[in-house]
Amino acid sequence: MSVNRSAVDVCGKRARQSGRNVVQLALMIALAAIPMLIPTTAVAHDAFGDLGPFYASMLHPLADPLQAALLVGTAAFLAGRALSVVRRAMPIFLLVAGIASIAVFSGKFNATPSILAGFAALLAGLAATLPENWTPRVVVYALVAATGALVGLAPGTPDGGLTLQPLMGSIFGISVLVTVLWFTFEVAARRLTVLLPKVVGTWVAAVGILVIAFSASASVIL
Amino acid sequence: MIRAIALLALCLMALSPAAVRSHALEPGFLELAPYGPSQWRVTWRKPQVNGAPMAIEAELPAQCSPRRGPAPVFDGRAFLSAWVTTCEGGLAGGDIRIDGLERTRTDVLLRYSTAPEATPQAARLTAATTTFTVPQDPGALGIAAGYFALGVDHILNGVDHLLFVLMLLLLVRSWRPLLAAVTSFTVAHSFSLGAASVGWIVVPAPPVEAIVALSIVFLAAELLRADRGQLGLTQRYPWTVAFAFGLLHGLGFARALLEVGLPEGDVPLALLAFNIGVEAGQILFIAIVLILGAAVARLYPVLSRKLAAPGSLGLRTTAYGVGTLAAFWAVERVAGFIT
């Protein structure tokens, strides 16, 4: 009886291992095939052809101070939270930003009104100055979801409609920038001073206040 | 000491509030791209203020006609107008002015080329400086800046070169051999770039491009070999492999430089600036990859180990993905010059 049971166990293990191998193989083939499905790979020489739209979208935060402020504010805010919280907050931020990017690139939404993004920057900046135990997990997740949505919407609807390169560039740029910024602030907070993310937060809050003031002031020629 | 310096730097930044104000708004953008003989395509992007275009207007040099563009169209974020202007005698020496900019707190970025073969130049107009005079001669600094930007642009647009560097990063994990490999790659491609640019080496571009693709296939295969616990050539002699392939990649960089052309009388300067630009782009890429890797390792250590450990699904997938793509390029490029 016990021999039969161990034989069944062995067979089960082998079947599961075999299943995992098949899944791994399928995944590898699928991932390897994806680049082949991108038609621009046919352009030799520059490998992917003109990457201008990809880089333009990727670097958009560097040309859009408000989007940059939101990214920096979110990264500074997360740098002051516990790792266990950031582990969940980061995917939430990236997921919402990705969905918002798809929505805005497909023309479903317009760019974020400046005043709203200004408020979000102010909120993220101020939140970055708060101690860790003042920000429950739910608040952290809600805040990063909100800033993620606004960061994704920031580039506005492109002229050419939904095209792969600018969309991928935007999502890639947001992901890379927020991760790099978070890590830089986090390391600086550990190695230099814990004040650093808070100081960055106050700068972002200041940018938010200025944007709100400019947006609200109809009489001032900007 | 480091903490004190960091705090001092933060305090100094806090003392310059203008830095915040000047970047609080989206800037305007004016581009003049050569279009035909004595013609330029003008793109003028005005920021929007409360749903209306900002009260500023671009005025081109007196020798251009028309000097102003048509009514702008809202593109969802800013007001855009585009037109073609004819400038008899070229742009050089002419004044480009932004009317009304002095009454604002925003900036206008200007990007222009004086000729189709000239490197694009950039300038920033502000409320304090509303007029820009297009220089007759870009000068040594202008040439260096232009070719530096070209070098950065070339490496960041050359996905094949970046994939080669990425494979090198994945293969060589210790920092000393990695530093040796990256340095020898740099030295090698600087050497062949210089030699090819001044005409000491003349090699047709298509075979070079094909071998560049093959070099990536080679490193992808080496990555798979490493997965099986075997030490490949790259891991045993990282700097030698990087040097050999660096020579080939340098020939590829030279092609980009030769397409643009080198300014007469300033060849060494342009060559040096281009090479430094390539290095800067390469270092930027390496830094971003390393920081991203460290960030993922900090956030998700288990996942990072599973993805980056020798023999892991992540490394095998990367090796197969990059190898397949590079093999495709190799076949395509070989087919291109055979047919």
Coordinates of C-alpha atoms in Angstrom, one line a residue:
Chain A
M1 CA 0.0 0.0 0.0
S2 CA 2.7 2.4 1.0
V3 CA 4.8 1.4 -2.0
N4 CA 1.8 2.3 -4.2
R5 CA 1.4 5.6 -2.5
S6 CA 5.0 6.5 -2.9
A7 CA 4.8 5.5 -6.6
V8 CA 1.8 7.8 -7.0
D9 CA 3.7 10.6 -5.2
V10 CA 6.7 10.2 -7.5
C11 CA 4.5 10.1 -10.6
G12 CA 2.7 13.2 -9.3
K13 CA 6.0 15.0 -8.7
R14 CA 7.2 14.1 -12.2
A15 CA 4.0 15.2 -13.8
R16 CA 4.1 18.6 -11.9
Q17 CA 7.8 19.0 -12.9
S18 CA 7.0 18.2 -16.5
G19 CA 4.1 20.7 -16.4
R20 CA 6.4 23.4 -15.0
N21 CA 9.0 22.6 -17.7
V22 CA 6.3 22.9 -20.5
V23 CA 5.1 26.2 -19.0
Q24 CA 8.7 27.5 -18.8
L25 CA 9.5 26.5 -22.3
A26 CA 6.3 28.1 -23.6
L27 CA 7.0 31.3 -21.7
M28 CA 10.6 31.4 -23.1
I29 CA 9.4 30.8 -26.7
A30 CA 6.7 33.5 -26.3
L31 CA 9.0 36.1 -24.9
A32 CA 11.6 35.3 -27.5
A33 CA 9.0 35.6 -30.2
I34 CA 7.6 39.0 -29.1
P35 CA 10.5 41.0 -30.6
M36 CA 10.0 39.2 -33.9
L37 CA 6.4 40.4 -34.0
I38 CA 7.4 44.0 -33.9
P39 CA 7.4 45.1 -37.6
T40 CA 10.0 47.8 -37.1
T41 CA 12.7 45.2 -36.3
A42 CA 12.8 44.7 -40.1
V43 CA 14.6 48.0 -40.3
A44 CA 18.2 47.1 -40.3
H45 CA 21.0 49.4 -39.3
D46 CA 19.3 51.3 -36.5
A47 CA 18.0 48.0 -35.2
F48 CA 14.5 49.3 -34.2
G49 CA 14.4 52.1 -36.7
D50 CA 13.7 55.6 -35.4
L51 CA 13.3 55.4 -31.6
G52 CA 12.4 59.1 -31.4
P53 CA 8.8 58.6 -30.4
F54 CA 9.8 56.0 -27.8
Y55 CA 12.5 58.2 -26.2
A56 CA 10.3 61.4 -26.5
S57 CA 7.6 59.6 -24.4
M58 CA 10.1 58.0 -22.1
L59 CA 11.8 61.3 -21.3
H60 CA 8.5 63.3 -21.1
P61 CA 8.8 63.7 -17.3
L62 CA 12.0 65.6 -17.9
A63 CA 10.2 68.1 -20.1
D64 CA 7.1 68.3 -18.0
P65 CA 7.9 69.7 -14.5
L66 CA 4.5 68.7 -13.1
Q67 CA 4.8 65.1 -14.1
A68 CA 8.3 65.1 -12.8
A69 CA 7.2 66.6 -9.5
L70 CA 4.5 63.9 -9.1
L71 CA 7.1 61.2 -9.8
V72 CA 9.7 62.7 -7.4
G73 CA 7.0 63.2 -4.8
T74 CA 5.8 59.6 -5.0
A75 CA 9.3 58.3 -4.9
A76 CA 10.2 60.5 -1.9
F77 CA 7.0 59.4 -0.1
L78 CA 7.7 55.7 -0.7
A79 CA 11.3 56.2 0.4
G80 CA 10.1 57.0 3.9
R81 CA 7.8 54.0 4.2
A82 CA 8.6 50.4 5.3
L83 CA 9.9 48.0 2.6
S84 CA 6.9 45.7 3.2
V85 CA 4.6 48.5 2.3
V86 CA 6.6 49.6 -0.7
R87 CA 6.6 46.0 -2.0
R88 CA 2.9 46.3 -2.6
A89 CA 2.6 50.1 -3.2
M90 CA 5.1 50.1 -6.1
P91 CA 3.2 47.5 -8.3
I92 CA -0.1 49.4 -7.5
F93 CA 1.5 52.7 -8.7
L94 CA 2.9 51.1 -11.8
L95 CA -0.3 49.3 -12.7
V96 CA -2.5 52.3 -12.3
A97 CA 0.0 54.5 -14.2
G98 CA 0.1 51.9 -17.0
I99 CA -3.7 51.7 -17.3
A100 CA -3.9 55.5 -17.2
S101 CA -1.2 55.7 -20.0
I102 CA -3.2 53.3 -22.1
A103 CA -6.4 55.3 -21.5
V104 CA -4.8 58.6 -22.4
F105 CA -2.9 57.3 -25.5
S106 CA -6.1 55.7 -26.8
G107 CA -7.8 59.1 -26.5
K108 CA -10.3 58.0 -23.7
F109 CA -9.1 60.7 -21.4
N110 CA -7.5 64.2 -21.8
A111 CA -4.5 65.4 -20.0
T112 CA -4.8 66.1 -16.3
P113 CA -5.9 69.6 -15.4
S114 CA -2.9 71.5 -14.0
I115 CA -4.7 72.4 -10.8
L116 CA -5.5 68.8 -10.0
A117 CA -2.0 67.6 -10.6
G118 CA -0.8 70.5 -8.5
F119 CA -2.9 69.4 -5.6
A120 CA -1.6 65.8 -6.1
A121 CA 2.0 67.1 -6.0
L122 CA 1.2 69.1 -2.9
L123 CA -0.3 66.1 -1.2
A124 CA 2.5 63.7 -2.2
G125 CA 5.1 66.2 -1.1
L126 CA 3.5 66.8 2.2
A127 CA 2.9 63.0 2.7
A128 CA 6.6 62.5 2.2
T129 CA 7.3 64.6 5.2
L130 CA 5.1 62.5 7.5
P131 CA 6.6 59.8 9.8
E132 CA 6.1 56.3 8.7
N133 CA 3.6 55.4 11.5
W134 CA 1.3 58.3 10.5
T135 CA 0.5 56.7 7.1
P136 CA -1.5 53.5 7.3
R137 CA -1.1 51.1 4.5
V138 CA -4.5 51.9 3.0
V139 CA -3.5 55.6 2.8
V140 CA -0.2 54.7 1.1
Y141 CA -1.9 52.5 -1.5
A142 CA -4.6 55.1 -2.1
L143 CA -2.1 57.9 -2.5
V144 CA 0.2 56.0 -4.9
A145 CA -2.8 54.9 -6.9
A146 CA -3.9 58.6 -7.3
T147 CA -0.5 59.9 -8.2
G148 CA 0.0 56.9 -10.5
A149 CA -3.2 57.8 -12.4
L150 CA -2.2 61.4 -12.7
V151 CA 1.4 60.6 -13.8
G152 CA 0.0 58.2 -16.5
L153 CA -2.4 60.9 -17.7
A154 CA 0.1 63.7 -17.8
P155 CA 1.5 63.3 -21.3
G156 CA -1.9 64.0 -22.9
T157 CA -3.4 62.5 -26.0
P158 CA -0.8 62.2 -28.8
D159 CA -1.6 63.4 -32.3
G160 CA -1.1 60.1 -34.0
G161 CA -3.5 58.1 -31.7
L162 CA -2.6 54.9 -30.0
T163 CA 0.8 53.9 -31.2
L164 CA 3.0 51.3 -29.6
Q165 CA 6.3 53.2 -29.4
P166 CA 5.1 56.3 -27.5
L167 CA 2.9 54.1 -25.2
M168 CA 5.7 51.7 -24.4
G169 CA 8.1 54.7 -23.9
S170 CA 5.8 56.4 -21.5
I171 CA 5.2 53.3 -19.4
F172 CA 8.9 52.3 -19.4
G173 CA 10.0 55.8 -18.6
I174 CA 7.6 56.1 -15.6
S175 CA 8.6 52.7 -14.3
V176 CA 12.3 53.3 -14.6
L177 CA 12.2 56.8 -13.2
V178 CA 10.1 56.1 -10.2
T179 CA 12.2 53.0 -9.3
V180 CA 15.5 54.7 -9.8
L181 CA 14.3 57.8 -7.8
W182 CA 12.8 55.6 -5.0
F183 CA 16.1 53.6 -4.7
T184 CA 18.2 56.7 -4.7
F185 CA 16.2 58.4 -2.0
E186 CA 16.0 55.2 0.0
V187 CA 19.7 54.6 -0.1
A188 CA 20.4 58.3 0.7
A189 CA 18.0 58.1 3.7
R190 CA 19.8 55.0 5.0
R191 CA 23.4 56.2 4.3
L192 CA 23.2 60.0 4.6
T193 CA 20.2 61.3 6.5
V194 CA 16.6 60.2 6.9
L195 CA 15.7 63.9 6.3
L196 CA 16.5 63.7 2.6
P197 CA 13.1 62.3 1.4
K198 CA 11.4 64.8 3.6
V199 CA 13.4 67.7 2.2
V200 CA 12.6 66.5 -1.3
G201 CA 8.9 66.2 -0.3
T202 CA 8.9 69.9 0.8
W203 CA 10.3 70.9 -2.6
V204 CA 7.6 68.9 -4.4
A205 CA 5.0 70.5 -2.2
A206 CA 6.3 73.9 -3.0
V207 CA 6.1 73.1 -6.7
G208 CA 2.5 72.0 -6.1
I209 CA 1.6 75.2 -4.4
L210 CA 3.1 77.3 -7.2
V211 CA 1.2 75.3 -9.8
I212 CA -2.1 75.7 -7.9
A213 CA -1.5 79.4 -7.5
F214 CA -0.7 79.9 -11.2
S215 CA -3.6 77.8 -12.3
A216 CA -6.1 79.5 -10.0
S217 CA -5.0 82.9 -10.9
A218 CA -6.9 83.9 -14.0
S219 CA -5.7 87.5 -14.1
V220 CA -2.0 86.7 -14.2
I221 CA -0.6 86.2 -17.6
L222 CA 1.5 83.1 -17.3
Chain B
M1 CA 31.6 64.7 6.8
I2 CA 29.5 63.3 3.9
R3 CA 26.3 64.0 5.8
A4 CA 27.4 67.5 6.5
I5 CA 28.2 68.2 2.8
A6 CA 24.8 66.7 1.8
L7 CA 23.0 68.8 4.3
L8 CA 24.9 71.9 3.2
A9 CA 24.0 71.1 -0.4
L10 CA 20.3 70.8 0.5
C11 CA 20.4 74.1 2.4
L12 CA 22.0 75.8 -0.6
M13 CA 19.3 74.5 -2.9
A14 CA 16.7 75.7 -0.5
L15 CA 18.2 79.2 -0.8
S16 CA 17.6 79.5 -4.5
P17 CA 13.8 79.6 -4.9
A18 CA 14.1 80.8 -8.5
A19 CA 15.0 77.3 -9.4
V20 CA 11.5 76.2 -8.4
R21 CA 9.7 79.1 -10.1
S22 CA 11.5 78.8 -13.4
H23 CA 10.5 75.1 -13.8
A24 CA 7.0 75.3 -12.5
L25 CA 5.3 75.7 -16.0
E26 CA 5.6 73.9 -19.2
P27 CA 7.9 75.8 -21.6
G28 CA 7.1 76.8 -25.2
F29 CA 9.0 75.2 -28.0
L30 CA 10.1 76.5 -31.3
E31 CA 11.9 74.4 -33.9
L32 CA 13.4 75.3 -37.3
A33 CA 14.3 72.2 -39.3
P34 CA 15.9 72.5 -42.8
Y35 CA 13.3 71.6 -45.3
G36 CA 14.6 72.6 -48.7
P37 CA 16.9 75.1 -50.4
S38 CA 16.7 78.2 -48.2
Q39 CA 13.6 76.7 -46.6
W40 CA 12.8 75.7 -43.0
R41 CA 9.9 73.8 -41.5
V42 CA 8.8 75.7 -38.4
T43 CA 7.0 74.1 -35.4
W44 CA 5.8 76.5 -32.8
R45 CA 4.2 75.2 -29.6
K46 CA 2.7 77.7 -27.2
P47 CA 1.7 76.6 -23.7
Q48 CA -2.0 76.9 -22.9
V49 CA -3.2 79.2 -20.1
N50 CA -6.8 78.7 -18.9
G51 CA -7.8 77.1 -22.2
A52 CA -6.3 79.8 -24.4
P53 CA -2.9 80.1 -26.0
M54 CA -0.3 82.0 -24.0
A55 CA 0.1 85.6 -25.2
I56 CA 3.4 85.1 -26.8
E57 CA 4.4 84.9 -30.5
A58 CA 7.5 83.7 -32.3
E59 CA 9.0 86.1 -34.8
L60 CA 11.6 84.8 -37.3
P61 CA 14.6 86.7 -38.7
A62 CA 13.9 89.6 -41.0
Q63 CA 15.2 87.7 -44.0
C64 CA 12.5 85.0 -43.5
S65 CA 9.1 85.0 -45.1
P66 CA 6.6 84.5 -43.5
R67 CA 8.0 85.6 -40.2
R68 CA 4.9 84.5 -38.2
G69 CA 2.8 81.3 -38.4
P70 CA -0.9 80.7 -38.9
A71 CA -3.4 80.5 -36.0
P72 CA -2.5 77.7 -33.6
V73 CA -4.5 74.5 -33.0
F74 CA -5.0 73.0 -29.6
D75 CA -3.4 69.5 -29.4
G76 CA -4.8 68.5 -26.0
R77 CA -1.9 70.0 -24.1
A78 CA -0.6 73.1 -26.0
F79 CA -1.3 75.2 -29.0
L80 CA 0.5 74.2 -32.1
S81 CA 1.2 75.8 -35.4
A82 CA 3.5 74.7 -38.2
W83 CA 4.5 76.4 -41.4
V84 CA 7.3 76.5 -44.0
T85 CA 9.4 79.7 -44.2
T86 CA 11.9 80.9 -46.8
C87 CA 15.0 82.6 -45.5
E88 CA 17.1 84.0 -48.3
G89 CA 20.7 83.9 -47.2
G90 CA 20.0 81.4 -44.4
L91 CA 19.4 81.8 -40.7
A92 CA 22.9 82.8 -39.6
G93 CA 23.0 86.3 -38.2
G94 CA 19.3 86.6 -37.9
D95 CA 17.3 87.4 -34.8
I96 CA 14.7 85.0 -33.5
R97 CA 12.4 86.8 -31.1
I98 CA 9.5 85.8 -28.8
D99 CA 7.1 88.7 -28.5
G100 CA 5.4 88.9 -25.1
L101 CA 7.8 86.5 -23.4
E102 CA 9.0 89.4 -21.2
R103 CA 5.6 89.5 -19.6
T104 CA 5.6 85.8 -18.6
R105 CA 7.3 83.5 -16.2
T106 CA 7.9 80.8 -18.7
D107 CA 10.7 79.8 -21.0
V108 CA 10.8 78.9 -24.7
L109 CA 13.1 76.2 -25.9
L110 CA 14.6 76.9 -29.4
R111 CA 16.0 74.2 -31.6
Y112 CA 17.4 75.0 -35.0
S113 CA 19.7 73.8 -37.7
T114 CA 21.4 76.3 -40.0
A115 CA 21.7 73.7 -42.8
P116 CA 20.6 70.1 -43.5
E117 CA 24.1 68.8 -42.7
A118 CA 24.5 70.9 -39.6
T119 CA 24.1 69.5 -36.2
P120 CA 20.9 70.8 -34.5
Q121 CA 21.6 73.5 -31.9
A122 CA 19.5 74.5 -28.9
A123 CA 18.9 77.7 -27.0
R124 CA 16.6 78.8 -24.2
L125 CA 14.7 82.1 -24.3
T126 CA 13.5 83.6 -21.1
A127 CA 11.6 86.6 -19.9
A128 CA 15.0 88.3 -19.5
T129 CA 16.3 87.2 -22.9
T130 CA 13.6 87.2 -25.5
T131 CA 15.8 87.5 -28.6
F132 CA 18.3 85.0 -29.9
T133 CA 20.8 85.8 -32.6
V134 CA 21.7 82.8 -34.7
P135 CA 25.5 82.7 -34.6
Q136 CA 27.5 82.9 -37.8
D137 CA 29.9 80.3 -36.6
P138 CA 28.9 77.8 -33.9
G139 CA 32.4 78.1 -32.4
A140 CA 34.4 75.3 -30.8
L141 CA 32.0 75.0 -27.9
G142 CA 29.0 74.8 -30.2
I143 CA 30.7 72.1 -32.3
A144 CA 31.7 70.1 -29.2
A145 CA 28.2 70.4 -27.8
G146 CA 26.6 69.4 -31.1
Y147 CA 28.8 66.3 -31.6
F148 CA 28.5 65.3 -27.9
A149 CA 24.7 65.3 -28.3
L150 CA 25.0 63.3 -31.5
G151 CA 27.2 60.7 -29.7
V152 CA 24.7 60.3 -26.9
D153 CA 21.8 60.1 -29.3
H154 CA 23.6 57.5 -31.4
I155 CA 24.3 55.1 -28.6
L156 CA 20.8 55.5 -27.0
N157 CA 19.2 54.8 -30.4
G158 CA 21.5 51.9 -31.2
V159 CA 19.6 49.1 -29.5
D160 CA 22.1 46.6 -30.8
H161 CA 25.0 48.3 -29.0
L162 CA 23.0 48.6 -25.8
L163 CA 22.0 44.9 -25.9
F164 CA 25.7 44.0 -26.3
V165 CA 26.5 46.0 -23.1
L166 CA 23.5 44.5 -21.3
M167 CA 24.7 41.0 -22.2
L168 CA 28.2 41.9 -20.9
L169 CA 26.6 43.1 -17.6
L170 CA 24.7 39.9 -17.2
L171 CA 27.7 37.7 -18.0
V172 CA 30.4 39.4 -15.9
R173 CA 29.1 39.8 -12.4
S174 CA 32.2 40.9 -10.4
W175 CA 32.8 44.6 -10.5
R176 CA 36.6 44.4 -11.3
P177 CA 36.3 42.2 -14.4
L178 CA 33.2 44.2 -15.4
L179 CA 35.1 47.4 -15.1
A180 CA 38.0 45.9 -17.2
A181 CA 35.5 44.6 -19.8
V182 CA 33.7 47.9 -20.1
T183 CA 36.9 49.9 -20.2
S184 CA 38.5 47.7 -22.9
F185 CA 35.2 47.9 -24.9
T186 CA 35.5 51.7 -24.7
V187 CA 39.2 51.8 -25.6
A188 CA 38.6 49.5 -28.5
H189 CA 35.7 51.3 -30.0
S190 CA 37.3 54.7 -29.5
F191 CA 40.3 53.4 -31.4
S192 CA 38.4 52.0 -34.4
L193 CA 35.9 55.0 -34.4
G194 CA 38.8 57.4 -34.7
A195 CA 40.6 55.3 -37.3
A196 CA 37.5 54.8 -39.5
S197 CA 36.4 58.5 -39.1
V198 CA 39.7 59.9 -40.5
G199 CA 39.8 57.2 -43.2
W200 CA 42.6 55.0 -41.9
I201 CA 40.3 52.0 -41.9
V202 CA 37.8 51.6 -44.7
V203 CA 35.3 48.8 -44.2
P204 CA 31.9 48.6 -45.9
A205 CA 29.1 49.2 -43.4
P206 CA 26.8 46.2 -44.1
P207 CA 29.2 43.4 -43.1
V208 CA 30.2 45.4 -40.0
E209 CA 26.5 45.7 -39.0
A210 CA 26.0 42.0 -39.5
I211 CA 29.0 41.1 -37.3
V212 CA 27.8 43.5 -34.6
A213 CA 24.5 41.5 -34.6
L214 CA 26.6 38.3 -34.4
S215 CA 28.5 39.6 -31.5
I216 CA 25.2 39.8 -29.5
V217 CA 24.3 36.3 -30.6
F218 CA 27.7 35.1 -29.3
L219 CA 27.2 36.8 -25.9
A220 CA 23.6 35.3 -25.6
A221 CA 25.1 31.9 -26.3
E222 CA 27.7 32.5 -23.7
L223 CA 25.0 33.4 -21.2
L224 CA 23.2 30.1 -21.8
R225 CA 26.5 28.3 -21.4
A226 CA 27.0 30.0 -18.1
D227 CA 23.6 28.8 -17.1
R228 CA 24.8 25.2 -17.5
G229 CA 27.7 25.9 -15.1
Q230 CA 30.3 26.2 -17.9
L231 CA 32.7 29.1 -17.9
G232 CA 32.5 30.7 -21.3
L233 CA 35.2 32.7 -23.2
T234 CA 33.7 36.0 -22.0
Q235 CA 33.8 35.0 -18.3
R236 CA 37.4 33.7 -18.6
Y237 CA 38.7 36.6 -20.7
P238 CA 36.2 39.4 -20.3
W239 CA 38.4 42.3 -21.4
T240 CA 39.8 40.4 -24.4
V241 CA 36.3 39.6 -25.8
A242 CA 35.0 43.1 -25.0
F243 CA 38.1 44.6 -26.8
A244 CA 37.7 42.4 -29.9
F245 CA 34.0 43.2 -30.3
G246 CA 34.6 46.8 -29.3
L247 CA 36.7 47.3 -32.4
L248 CA 33.7 46.2 -34.5
H249 CA 31.2 48.3 -32.7
G250 CA 33.5 51.3 -33.1
L251 CA 33.3 50.9 -36.9
G252 CA 29.5 50.9 -36.5
F253 CA 29.7 54.2 -34.5
A254 CA 31.9 55.7 -37.2
R255 CA 29.3 55.1 -39.9
A256 CA 26.9 57.4 -37.9
L257 CA 29.6 60.0 -37.7
L258 CA 30.5 59.8 -41.3
E259 CA 26.8 60.2 -42.3
V260 CA 26.7 63.5 -40.5
G261 CA 30.2 64.6 -41.6
L262 CA 33.0 66.1 -39.7
P263 CA 33.6 69.9 -39.7
E264 CA 36.6 71.0 -41.6
G265 CA 39.4 72.3 -39.3
D266 CA 37.7 70.9 -36.2
V267 CA 37.9 67.1 -36.9
P268 CA 39.8 66.1 -33.7
L269 CA 37.4 68.2 -31.5
A270 CA 34.3 66.8 -33.2
L271 CA 35.7 63.3 -33.0
L272 CA 36.5 63.6 -29.3
A273 CA 33.1 65.2 -28.5
F274 CA 31.3 62.4 -30.3
N275 CA 33.3 59.7 -28.6
I276 CA 32.7 61.3 -25.2
G277 CA 29.0 61.5 -26.0
V278 CA 29.0 57.8 -26.9
E279 CA 30.7 57.0 -23.6
A280 CA 28.3 59.2 -21.6
G281 CA 25.3 57.4 -23.1
Q282 CA 26.9 54.1 -22.4
I283 CA 27.7 55.0 -18.8
L284 CA 24.2 56.3 -18.4
F285 CA 22.7 53.0 -19.6
I286 CA 25.0 50.9 -17.4
A287 CA 24.2 53.1 -14.4
I288 CA 20.5 52.8 -14.9
V289 CA 20.7 49.0 -15.4
L290 CA 22.8 48.6 -12.2
I291 CA 20.5 50.9 -10.2
L292 CA 17.4 49.1 -11.4
G293 CA 19.0 45.7 -10.6
A294 CA 19.9 46.9 -7.1
A295 CA 16.4 48.4 -6.6
V296 CA 14.7 45.2 -7.6
A297 CA 17.1 43.2 -5.3
R298 CA 16.2 45.5 -2.4
L299 CA 12.5 45.4 -3.0
Y300 CA 12.0 41.8 -4.0
P301 CA 15.2 39.8 -3.0
V302 CA 13.7 36.4 -3.6
L303 CA 12.4 37.3 -7.0
S304 CA 15.7 39.0 -7.9
R305 CA 17.7 35.9 -6.9
K306 CA 15.3 33.7 -9.0
L307 CA 15.5 35.9 -12.0
A308 CA 19.2 36.7 -12.0
A309 CA 20.8 33.5 -10.6
P310 CA 22.7 31.3 -13.1
G311 CA 20.3 28.9 -14.7
S312 CA 17.2 30.9 -13.7
L313 CA 14.2 31.3 -15.9
G314 CA 14.9 35.1 -16.1
L315 CA 18.4 34.7 -17.5
R316 CA 17.5 31.9 -19.9
T317 CA 14.5 34.0 -21.2
T318 CA 16.7 37.0 -21.6
A319 CA 19.4 35.0 -23.4
Y320 CA 16.9 33.4 -25.8
G321 CA 15.0 36.6 -26.4
V322 CA 18.1 38.7 -27.1
G323 CA 19.8 35.9 -29.0
T324 CA 16.7 35.3 -31.3
L325 CA 16.4 39.0 -32.0
A326 CA 20.1 39.4 -32.7
A327 CA 20.1 36.3 -34.9
F328 CA 17.3 37.8 -36.9
W329 CA 19.2 41.0 -37.4
A330 CA 22.3 39.0 -38.4
V331 CA 20.4 37.1 -41.1
E332 CA 18.6 40.2 -42.3
R333 CA 21.8 42.2 -42.5
V334 CA 23.7 39.5 -44.3
A335 CA 20.7 39.0 -46.7
G336 CA 20.7 42.8 -47.2
F337 CA 24.3 43.0 -48.5
I338 CA 24.3 39.6 -50.4
T339 CA 21.2 40.6 -52.4

